[in-house]
Amino acid sequence: IACAVIPHSVIARRALSPTKQSARWRGDCFAKNARNDGTKERTLMMLATMDKPRIGQEYVAAIRNQFGLAVHEESWQAPDQVTVTVDLNTMPAVVDSLYYNHGGWLSVVAANDERPLNGHFALYYVLSVEGNEAEKAEGCGNCYMVVRSLVPPLRPEFPSVAPRVPAAIWYEREIRDMFGIQPVGLPD
């Protein structure tokens, strides 16, 4: 369940102000004491994404079927947003498959220095997936899929996606310039 700590006064103001009340505050969430230590803080608990239908499960299943054990985990941030962690060497093929076979649009590519967290750099390819014609006919919805891979810090390089998906070229150049991680095979 996603939680956020919000001061009690903010919740009280929202409850008293009819202009601030919306379905989001009235129906989709409720306030509950976060701790019993006498503070005036409360936790706003949103309904978990587990309770809502996941849009894009078909795309995740297709990637799992196609790439098998190269898909390490999936994590849902919202009913229509999923992060799929894949093997570094399989990442270009996964992005290629989402882009060309499932109607994906490359929205952004980012890198993050996660060495304090997990000892690696991380790459994130964010695609807005709309589905191919057959998937649209079946009623598959649009979703955001984030393809994540970990880059070992002792070997800061990754296989470039740009030869397969040219839209990635400027992003991968920025990753090289900002993080020193080399995109192997980048058409420069």
PDB file of N, CA and C in Angstrom, residues 75-141:
ATOM      1  N   SER A  75       7.729  -4.506 -11.332  1.00  0.00           N
ATOM      2  CA  SER A  75       7.254  -3.712 -10.208  1.00  0.00           C
ATOM      3  C   SER A  75       6.247  -2.695 -10.735  1.00  0.00           C
ATOM      4  N   TRP A  76       5.041  -2.722 -10.172  1.00  0.00           N
ATOM      5  CA  TRP A  76       3.971  -1.821 -10.617  1.00  0.00           C
ATOM      6  C   TRP A  76       3.941  -0.585  -9.744  1.00  0.00           C
ATOM      7  N   GLN A  77       4.098   0.600 -10.349  1.00  0.00           N
ATOM      8  CA  GLN A  77       4.025   1.863  -9.637  1.00  0.00           C
ATOM      9  C   GLN A  77       2.615   2.432  -9.647  1.00  0.00           C
ATOM     10  N   ALA A  78       1.853   2.103 -10.652  1.00  0.00           N
ATOM     11  CA  ALA A  78       0.470   2.553 -10.817  1.00  0.00           C
ATOM     12  C   ALA A  78      -0.234   1.493 -11.664  1.00  0.00           C
ATOM     13  N   PRO A  79      -1.551   1.543 -11.761  1.00  0.00           N
ATOM     14  CA  PRO A  79      -2.238   0.528 -12.570  1.00  0.00           C
ATOM     15  C   PRO A  79      -1.810   0.510 -14.034  1.00  0.00           C
ATOM     16  N   ASP A  80      -1.245   1.617 -14.525  1.00  0.00           N
ATOM     17  CA  ASP A  80      -0.818   1.668 -15.920  1.00  0.00           C
ATOM     18  C   ASP A  80       0.671   1.972 -16.070  1.00  0.00           C
ATOM     19  N   GLN A  81       1.462   1.681 -15.037  1.00  0.00           N
ATOM     20  CA  GLN A  81       2.902   1.919 -15.112  1.00  0.00           C
ATOM     21  C   GLN A  81       3.647   0.782 -14.428  1.00  0.00           C
ATOM     22  N   VAL A  82       4.525   0.139 -15.186  1.00  0.00           N
ATOM     23  CA  VAL A  82       5.276  -1.000 -14.670  1.00  0.00           C
ATOM     24  C   VAL A  82       6.754  -0.843 -15.024  1.00  0.00           C
ATOM     25  N   THR A  83       7.609  -1.247 -14.104  1.00  0.00           N
ATOM     26  CA  THR A  83       9.050  -1.293 -14.353  1.00  0.00           C
ATOM     27  C   THR A  83       9.449  -2.758 -14.438  1.00  0.00           C
ATOM     28  N   VAL A  84      10.102  -3.113 -15.531  1.00  0.00           N
ATOM     29  CA  VAL A  84      10.559  -4.473 -15.752  1.00  0.00           C
ATOM     30  C   VAL A  84      12.083  -4.446 -15.746  1.00  0.00           C
ATOM     31  N   THR A  85      12.687  -5.175 -14.807  1.00  0.00           N
ATOM     32  CA  THR A  85      14.146  -5.252 -14.732  1.00  0.00           C
ATOM     33  C   THR A  85      14.605  -6.437 -15.562  1.00  0.00           C
ATOM     34  N   VAL A  86      15.506  -6.161 -16.503  1.00  0.00           N
ATOM     35  CA  VAL A  86      15.975  -7.200 -17.416  1.00  0.00           C
ATOM     36  C   VAL A  86      17.498  -7.284 -17.396  1.00  0.00           C
ATOM     37  N   ASP A  87      18.002  -8.378 -17.901  1.00  0.00           N
ATOM     38  CA  ASP A  87      19.439  -8.577 -18.035  1.00  0.00           C
ATOM     39  C   ASP A  87      20.017  -7.499 -18.962  1.00  0.00           C
ATOM     40  N   LEU A  88      21.199  -7.011 -18.620  1.00  0.00           N
ATOM     41  CA  LEU A  88      21.806  -5.904 -19.365  1.00  0.00           C
ATOM     42  C   LEU A  88      21.984  -6.237 -20.842  1.00  0.00           C
ATOM     43  N   ASN A  89      22.439  -7.438 -21.159  1.00  0.00           N
ATOM     44  CA  ASN A  89      22.673  -7.801 -22.559  1.00  0.00           C
ATOM     45  C   ASN A  89      21.394  -8.051 -23.340  1.00  0.00           C
ATOM     46  N   THR A  90      20.290  -8.255 -22.667  1.00  0.00           N
ATOM     47  CA  THR A  90      19.001  -8.476 -23.313  1.00  0.00           C
ATOM     48  C   THR A  90      18.224  -7.172 -23.487  1.00  0.00           C
ATOM     49  N   MET A  91      18.644  -6.124 -22.801  1.00  0.00           N
ATOM     50  CA  MET A  91      17.912  -4.851 -22.810  1.00  0.00           C
ATOM     51  C   MET A  91      17.625  -4.321 -24.223  1.00  0.00           C
ATOM     52  N   PRO A  92      18.600  -4.282 -25.164  1.00  0.00           N
ATOM     53  CA  PRO A  92      18.267  -3.764 -26.499  1.00  0.00           C
ATOM     54  C   PRO A  92      17.160  -4.552 -27.202  1.00  0.00           C
ATOM     55  N   ALA A  93      17.160  -5.859 -27.030  1.00  0.00           N
ATOM     56  CA  ALA A  93      16.132  -6.677 -27.673  1.00  0.00           C
ATOM     57  C   ALA A  93      14.760  -6.447 -27.037  1.00  0.00           C
ATOM     58  N   VAL A  94      14.711  -6.235 -25.723  1.00  0.00           N
ATOM     59  CA  VAL A  94      13.441  -5.981 -25.040  1.00  0.00           C
ATOM     60  C   VAL A  94      12.869  -4.639 -25.492  1.00  0.00           C
ATOM     61  N   VAL A  95      13.711  -3.608 -25.516  1.00  0.00           N
ATOM     62  CA  VAL A  95      13.253  -2.283 -25.966  1.00  0.00           C
ATOM     63  C   VAL A  95      12.807  -2.362 -27.421  1.00  0.00           C
ATOM     64  N   ASP A  96      13.565  -3.063 -28.256  1.00  0.00           N
ATOM     65  CA  ASP A  96      13.226  -3.256 -29.666  1.00  0.00           C
ATOM     66  C   ASP A  96      11.859  -3.923 -29.806  1.00  0.00           C
ATOM     67  N   SER A  97      11.613  -4.963 -29.030  1.00  0.00           N
ATOM     68  CA  SER A  97      10.342  -5.684 -29.099  1.00  0.00           C
ATOM     69  C   SER A  97       9.174  -4.789 -28.691  1.00  0.00           C
ATOM     70  N   LEU A  98       9.321  -4.046 -27.604  1.00  0.00           N
ATOM     71  CA  LEU A  98       8.244  -3.146 -27.177  1.00  0.00           C
ATOM     72  C   LEU A  98       8.013  -2.043 -28.207  1.00  0.00           C
ATOM     73  N   TYR A  99       9.097  -1.540 -28.781  1.00  0.00           N
ATOM     74  CA  TYR A  99       9.018  -0.423 -29.721  1.00  0.00           C
ATOM     75  C   TYR A  99       8.349  -0.843 -31.036  1.00  0.00           C
ATOM     76  N   TYR A 100       8.810  -1.945 -31.611  1.00  0.00           N
ATOM     77  CA  TYR A 100       8.323  -2.335 -32.935  1.00  0.00           C
ATOM     78  C   TYR A 100       7.152  -3.322 -32.904  1.00  0.00           C
ATOM     79  N   ASN A 101       7.118  -4.238 -31.946  1.00  0.00           N
ATOM     80  CA  ASN A 101       6.089  -5.281 -31.940  1.00  0.00           C
ATOM     81  C   ASN A 101       4.849  -4.923 -31.127  1.00  0.00           C
ATOM     82  N   HIS A 102       4.990  -3.973 -30.207  1.00  0.00           N
ATOM     83  CA  HIS A 102       3.867  -3.651 -29.329  1.00  0.00           C
ATOM     84  C   HIS A 102       3.481  -2.167 -29.363  1.00  0.00           C
ATOM     85  N   GLY A 103       3.896  -1.466 -30.390  1.00  0.00           N
ATOM     86  CA  GLY A 103       3.474  -0.070 -30.567  1.00  0.00           C
ATOM     87  C   GLY A 103       4.015   0.874 -29.516  1.00  0.00           C
ATOM     88  N   GLY A 104       5.253   0.662 -29.095  1.00  0.00           N
ATOM     89  CA  GLY A 104       5.851   1.521 -28.082  1.00  0.00           C
ATOM     90  C   GLY A 104       6.459   2.784 -28.664  1.00  0.00           C
ATOM     91  N   TRP A 105       6.420   3.840 -27.872  1.00  0.00           N
ATOM     92  CA  TRP A 105       7.060   5.107 -28.226  1.00  0.00           C
ATOM     93  C   TRP A 105       8.089   5.394 -27.141  1.00  0.00           C
ATOM     94  N   LEU A 106       9.315   5.641 -27.544  1.00  0.00           N
ATOM     95  CA  LEU A 106      10.365   5.922 -26.568  1.00  0.00           C
ATOM     96  C   LEU A 106      10.164   7.331 -26.021  1.00  0.00           C
ATOM     97  N   SER A 107       9.776   7.415 -24.756  1.00  0.00           N
ATOM     98  CA  SER A 107       9.496   8.708 -24.134  1.00  0.00           C
ATOM     99  C   SER A 107      10.761   9.364 -23.618  1.00  0.00           C
ATOM    100  N   VAL A 108      11.579   8.602 -22.908  1.00  0.00           N
ATOM    101  CA  VAL A 108      12.799   9.137 -22.318  1.00  0.00           C
ATOM    102  C   VAL A 108      13.708   7.977 -21.925  1.00  0.00           C
ATOM    103  N   VAL A 109      14.985   8.266 -21.854  1.00  0.00           N
ATOM    104  CA  VAL A 109      15.975   7.311 -21.353  1.00  0.00           C
ATOM    105  C   VAL A 109      16.746   8.033 -20.267  1.00  0.00           C
ATOM    106  N   ALA A 110      16.986   7.367 -19.167  1.00  0.00           N
ATOM    107  CA  ALA A 110      17.698   7.991 -18.048  1.00  0.00           C
ATOM    108  C   ALA A 110      18.665   6.995 -17.435  1.00  0.00           C
ATOM    109  N   ALA A 111      19.664   7.536 -16.778  1.00  0.00           N
ATOM    110  CA  ALA A 111      20.600   6.728 -15.995  1.00  0.00           C
ATOM    111  C   ALA A 111      20.564   7.255 -14.571  1.00  0.00           C
ATOM    112  N   ASN A 112      20.956   6.401 -13.639  1.00  0.00           N
ATOM    113  CA  ASN A 112      20.982   6.792 -12.242  1.00  0.00           C
ATOM    114  C   ASN A 112      22.152   6.095 -11.565  1.00  0.00           C
ATOM    115  N   ASP A 113      22.865   6.829 -10.730  1.00  0.00           N
ATOM    116  CA  ASP A 113      23.952   6.246  -9.954  1.00  0.00           C
ATOM    117  C   ASP A 113      23.352   5.648  -8.684  1.00  0.00           C
ATOM    118  N   GLU A 114      23.132   4.361  -8.708  1.00  0.00           N
ATOM    119  CA  GLU A 114      22.523   3.671  -7.576  1.00  0.00           C
ATOM    120  C   GLU A 114      23.549   2.869  -6.778  1.00  0.00           C
ATOM    121  N   ARG A 115      24.821   3.234  -6.920  1.00  0.00           N
ATOM    122  CA  ARG A 115      25.862   2.497  -6.200  1.00  0.00           C
ATOM    123  C   ARG A 115      25.660   2.510  -4.689  1.00  0.00           C
ATOM    124  N   PRO A 116      25.204   3.609  -4.074  1.00  0.00           N
ATOM    125  CA  PRO A 116      24.947   3.529  -2.626  1.00  0.00           C
ATOM    126  C   PRO A 116      23.787   2.590  -2.271  1.00  0.00           C
ATOM    127  N   LEU A 117      22.876   2.366  -3.210  1.00  0.00           N
ATOM    128  CA  LEU A 117      21.706   1.533  -2.944  1.00  0.00           C
ATOM    129  C   LEU A 117      21.949   0.052  -3.218  1.00  0.00           C
ATOM    130  N   ASN A 118      22.503  -0.229  -4.411  1.00  0.00           N
ATOM    131  CA  ASN A 118      22.658  -1.628  -4.806  1.00  0.00           C
ATOM    132  C   ASN A 118      24.004  -1.949  -5.446  1.00  0.00           C
ATOM    133  N   GLY A 119      24.927  -0.976  -5.462  1.00  0.00           N
ATOM    134  CA  GLY A 119      26.260  -1.212  -5.999  1.00  0.00           C
ATOM    135  C   GLY A 119      26.381  -1.091  -7.504  1.00  0.00           C
ATOM    136  N   HIS A 120      25.344  -0.613  -8.196  1.00  0.00           N
ATOM    137  CA  HIS A 120      25.357  -0.529  -9.654  1.00  0.00           C
ATOM    138  C   HIS A 120      24.855   0.832 -10.136  1.00  0.00           C
ATOM    139  N   PHE A 121      25.130   1.109 -11.411  1.00  0.00           N
ATOM    140  CA  PHE A 121      24.429   2.165 -12.123  1.00  0.00           C
ATOM    141  C   PHE A 121      23.149   1.520 -12.662  1.00  0.00           C
ATOM    142  N   ALA A 122      22.137   2.315 -12.951  1.00  0.00           N
ATOM    143  CA  ALA A 122      20.904   1.784 -13.525  1.00  0.00           C
ATOM    144  C   ALA A 122      20.531   2.581 -14.764  1.00  0.00           C
ATOM    145  N   LEU A 123      20.022   1.889 -15.759  1.00  0.00           N
ATOM    146  CA  LEU A 123      19.513   2.496 -16.983  1.00  0.00           C
ATOM    147  C   LEU A 123      18.005   2.288 -17.028  1.00  0.00           C
ATOM    148  N   TYR A 124      17.281   3.333 -17.453  1.00  0.00           N
ATOM    149  CA  TYR A 124      15.827   3.284 -17.532  1.00  0.00           C
ATOM    150  C   TYR A 124      15.385   3.749 -18.916  1.00  0.00           C
ATOM    151  N   TYR A 125      14.767   2.858 -19.677  1.00  0.00           N
ATOM    152  CA  TYR A 125      14.185   3.196 -20.971  1.00  0.00           C
ATOM    153  C   TYR A 125      12.666   3.231 -20.766  1.00  0.00           C
ATOM    154  N   VAL A 126      12.073   4.411 -20.876  1.00  0.00           N
ATOM    155  CA  VAL A 126      10.640   4.579 -20.626  1.00  0.00           C
ATOM    156  C   VAL A 126       9.904   4.610 -21.962  1.00  0.00           C
ATOM    157  N   LEU A 127       8.961   3.685 -22.121  1.00  0.00           N
ATOM    158  CA  LEU A 127       8.180   3.612 -23.351  1.00  0.00           C
ATOM    159  C   LEU A 127       6.696   3.748 -23.050  1.00  0.00           C
ATOM    160  N   SER A 128       6.018   4.525 -23.876  1.00  0.00           N
ATOM    161  CA  SER A 128       4.566   4.592 -23.838  1.00  0.00           C
ATOM    162  C   SER A 128       4.080   3.533 -24.817  1.00  0.00           C
ATOM    163  N   VAL A 129       3.491   2.469 -24.301  1.00  0.00           N
ATOM    164  CA  VAL A 129       3.110   1.325 -25.130  1.00  0.00           C
ATOM    165  C   VAL A 129       1.619   1.398 -25.430  1.00  0.00           C
ATOM    166  N   GLU A 130       1.297   1.406 -26.725  1.00  0.00           N
ATOM    167  CA  GLU A 130      -0.097   1.523 -27.170  1.00  0.00           C
ATOM    168  C   GLU A 130      -0.629   0.238 -27.776  1.00  0.00           C
ATOM    169  N   GLY A 131       0.230  -0.728 -28.033  1.00  0.00           N
ATOM    170  CA  GLY A 131      -0.191  -2.003 -28.603  1.00  0.00           C
ATOM    171  C   GLY A 131      -0.210  -1.980 -30.115  1.00  0.00           C
ATOM    172  N   ASN A 132      -0.029  -3.171 -30.697  1.00  0.00           N
ATOM    173  CA  ASN A 132      -0.138  -3.296 -32.150  1.00  0.00           C
ATOM    174  C   ASN A 132      -1.612  -3.421 -32.525  1.00  0.00           C
ATOM    175  N   GLU A 133      -1.910  -3.592 -33.786  1.00  0.00           N
ATOM    176  CA  GLU A 133      -3.311  -3.612 -34.237  1.00  0.00           C
ATOM    177  C   GLU A 133      -4.098  -4.745 -33.577  1.00  0.00           C
ATOM    178  N   ALA A 134      -3.498  -5.928 -33.487  1.00  0.00           N
ATOM    179  CA  ALA A 134      -4.199  -7.068 -32.874  1.00  0.00           C
ATOM    180  C   ALA A 134      -4.446  -6.817 -31.387  1.00  0.00           C
ATOM    181  N   GLU A 135      -3.465  -6.248 -30.693  1.00  0.00           N
ATOM    182  CA  GLU A 135      -3.622  -5.968 -29.263  1.00  0.00           C
ATOM    183  C   GLU A 135      -4.672  -4.886 -29.026  1.00  0.00           C
ATOM    184  N   LYS A 136      -4.710  -3.897 -29.900  1.00  0.00           N
ATOM    185  CA  LYS A 136      -5.744  -2.856 -29.791  1.00  0.00           C
ATOM    186  C   LYS A 136      -7.131  -3.454 -29.992  1.00  0.00           C
ATOM    187  N   ALA A 137      -7.251  -4.382 -30.958  1.00  0.00           N
ATOM    188  CA  ALA A 137      -8.536  -5.023 -31.227  1.00  0.00           C
ATOM    189  C   ALA A 137      -8.999  -5.860 -30.032  1.00  0.00           C
ATOM    190  N   GLU A 138      -8.046  -6.427 -29.302  1.00  0.00           N
ATOM    191  CA  GLU A 138      -8.370  -7.230 -28.113  1.00  0.00           C
ATOM    192  C   GLU A 138      -8.679  -6.361 -26.898  1.00  0.00           C
ATOM    193  N   GLY A 139      -8.469  -5.061 -27.024  1.00  0.00           N
ATOM    194  CA  GLY A 139      -8.778  -4.156 -25.923  1.00  0.00           C
ATOM    195  C   GLY A 139      -7.636  -3.906 -24.961  1.00  0.00           C
ATOM    196  N   CYS A 140      -6.413  -4.218 -25.364  1.00  0.00           N
ATOM    197  CA  CYS A 140      -5.263  -3.918 -24.505  1.00  0.00           C
ATOM    198  C   CYS A 140      -5.126  -2.405 -24.397  1.00  0.00           C
ATOM    199  N   GLY A 141      -4.920  -1.916 -23.207  1.00  0.00           N
ATOM    200  CA  GLY A 141      -4.836  -0.476 -22.993  1.00  0.00           C
ATOM    201  C   GLY A 141      -3.436   0.071 -23.135  1.00  0.00           C
TER     202      GLY A 141
END
